[in-house]
């Protein structure tokens, strides 16, 4: 799955996710945020899911101009294997800017 959202100041948000559902249940996510002011944010995650199969992550990053990036992810792996993600981008100097609707991925 690839998502691209355009922000008010020409900021580009790219996210690439790979979900390999095998007996090990490995989840890999790579995020890259390239901002016009040269700020780059990269994150790589690997999580091994067991019989609990519940993954929650909350991230907050403060950028140079007071920009706050919040991401909340919840993975509820039932028989349908539903993946939900909600993103919020609050820019202190330009007000609030929201990306597209929350992504819904069923495997």
Short mmCIF file of C-alpha atoms in Angstrom, two decimals, residues 18-100:
data_model
loop_
_atom_site.label_atom_id
_atom_site.label_comp_id
_atom_site.label_asym_id
_atom_site.label_seq_id
_atom_site.Cartn_x
_atom_site.Cartn_y
_atom_site.Cartn_z
CA UNK A 18 4.39 -4.33 3.83
CA UNK A 19 2.43 -6.95 5.72
CA UNK A 20 3.66 -10.51 5.51
CA UNK A 21 1.17 -12.79 7.20
CA UNK A 22 2.92 -16.08 7.72
CA UNK A 23 3.30 -18.22 10.84
CA UNK A 24 5.77 -15.64 12.16
CA UNK A 25 3.46 -12.74 11.33
CA UNK A 26 6.07 -10.08 10.56
CA UNK A 27 4.99 -6.48 10.12
CA UNK A 28 7.29 -3.99 8.40
CA UNK A 29 6.63 -0.32 7.91
CA UNK A 30 8.79 2.39 6.36
CA UNK A 31 7.88 6.04 6.49
CA UNK A 32 9.55 9.03 4.90
CA UNK A 33 8.53 12.64 5.34
CA UNK A 34 10.28 15.11 3.09
CA UNK A 35 9.53 18.69 4.07
CA UNK A 36 10.22 21.79 1.98
CA UNK A 37 12.59 23.13 4.63
CA UNK A 38 14.81 20.09 4.23
CA UNK A 39 13.50 18.27 7.30
CA UNK A 40 13.57 14.50 6.79
CA UNK A 41 11.87 11.97 9.05
CA UNK A 42 12.43 8.26 8.58
CA UNK A 43 11.10 5.40 10.66
CA UNK A 44 11.47 1.64 10.26
CA UNK A 45 9.51 -0.78 12.39
CA UNK A 46 9.48 -4.53 12.67
CA UNK A 47 7.06 -6.29 14.96
CA UNK A 48 6.58 -9.97 15.50
CA UNK A 49 2.98 -10.78 16.39
CA UNK A 50 2.06 -13.75 18.55
CA UNK A 51 -1.31 -15.14 19.60
CA UNK A 52 -2.30 -11.75 21.07
CA UNK A 53 -2.04 -10.14 17.64
CA UNK A 54 -2.66 -6.58 18.89
CA UNK A 55 -0.28 -3.76 17.95
CA UNK A 56 -0.67 -0.15 19.05
CA UNK A 57 1.80 2.65 18.44
CA UNK A 58 1.72 6.36 19.20
CA UNK A 59 4.38 8.73 17.90
CA UNK A 60 4.98 12.41 18.48
CA UNK A 61 7.70 14.39 16.77
CA UNK A 62 8.40 18.07 17.28
CA UNK A 63 9.93 19.78 14.27
CA UNK A 64 11.94 22.99 14.09
CA UNK A 65 9.01 25.30 13.36
CA UNK A 66 6.86 23.86 16.13
CA UNK A 67 5.26 21.37 13.76
CA UNK A 68 3.89 18.32 15.56
CA UNK A 69 3.39 14.99 13.83
CA UNK A 70 1.12 12.50 15.55
CA UNK A 71 0.36 9.02 14.34
CA UNK A 72 -1.79 6.37 15.95
CA UNK A 73 -1.91 2.85 14.60
CA UNK A 74 -4.05 -0.04 15.69
CA UNK A 75 -3.80 -3.49 14.18
CA UNK A 76 -6.55 -5.86 15.11
CA UNK A 77 -5.73 -9.16 13.48
CA UNK A 78 -8.88 -11.26 13.43
CA UNK A 79 -10.03 -13.66 10.74
CA UNK A 80 -10.52 -10.70 8.40
CA UNK A 81 -7.10 -9.18 9.21
CA UNK A 82 -8.16 -5.54 9.35
CA UNK A 83 -5.57 -2.76 9.44
CA UNK A 84 -6.57 0.70 10.60
CA UNK A 85 -4.41 3.81 10.69
CA UNK A 86 -5.21 7.38 11.71
CA UNK A 87 -2.85 10.26 11.04
CA UNK A 88 -2.93 13.84 12.27
CA UNK A 89 -0.62 16.65 11.22
CA UNK A 90 -0.81 19.84 13.25
CA UNK A 91 1.25 22.75 11.97
CA UNK A 92 1.60 25.45 14.61
CA UNK A 93 2.27 28.29 12.18
CA UNK A 94 -0.16 27.39 9.40
CA UNK A 95 -3.05 25.93 11.36
CA UNK A 96 -4.22 22.36 11.00
CA UNK A 97 -3.86 20.19 7.94
CA UNK A 98 -5.35 16.72 7.65
CA UNK A 99 -4.45 14.00 5.13
CA UNK A 100 -6.95 11.77 3.39
#
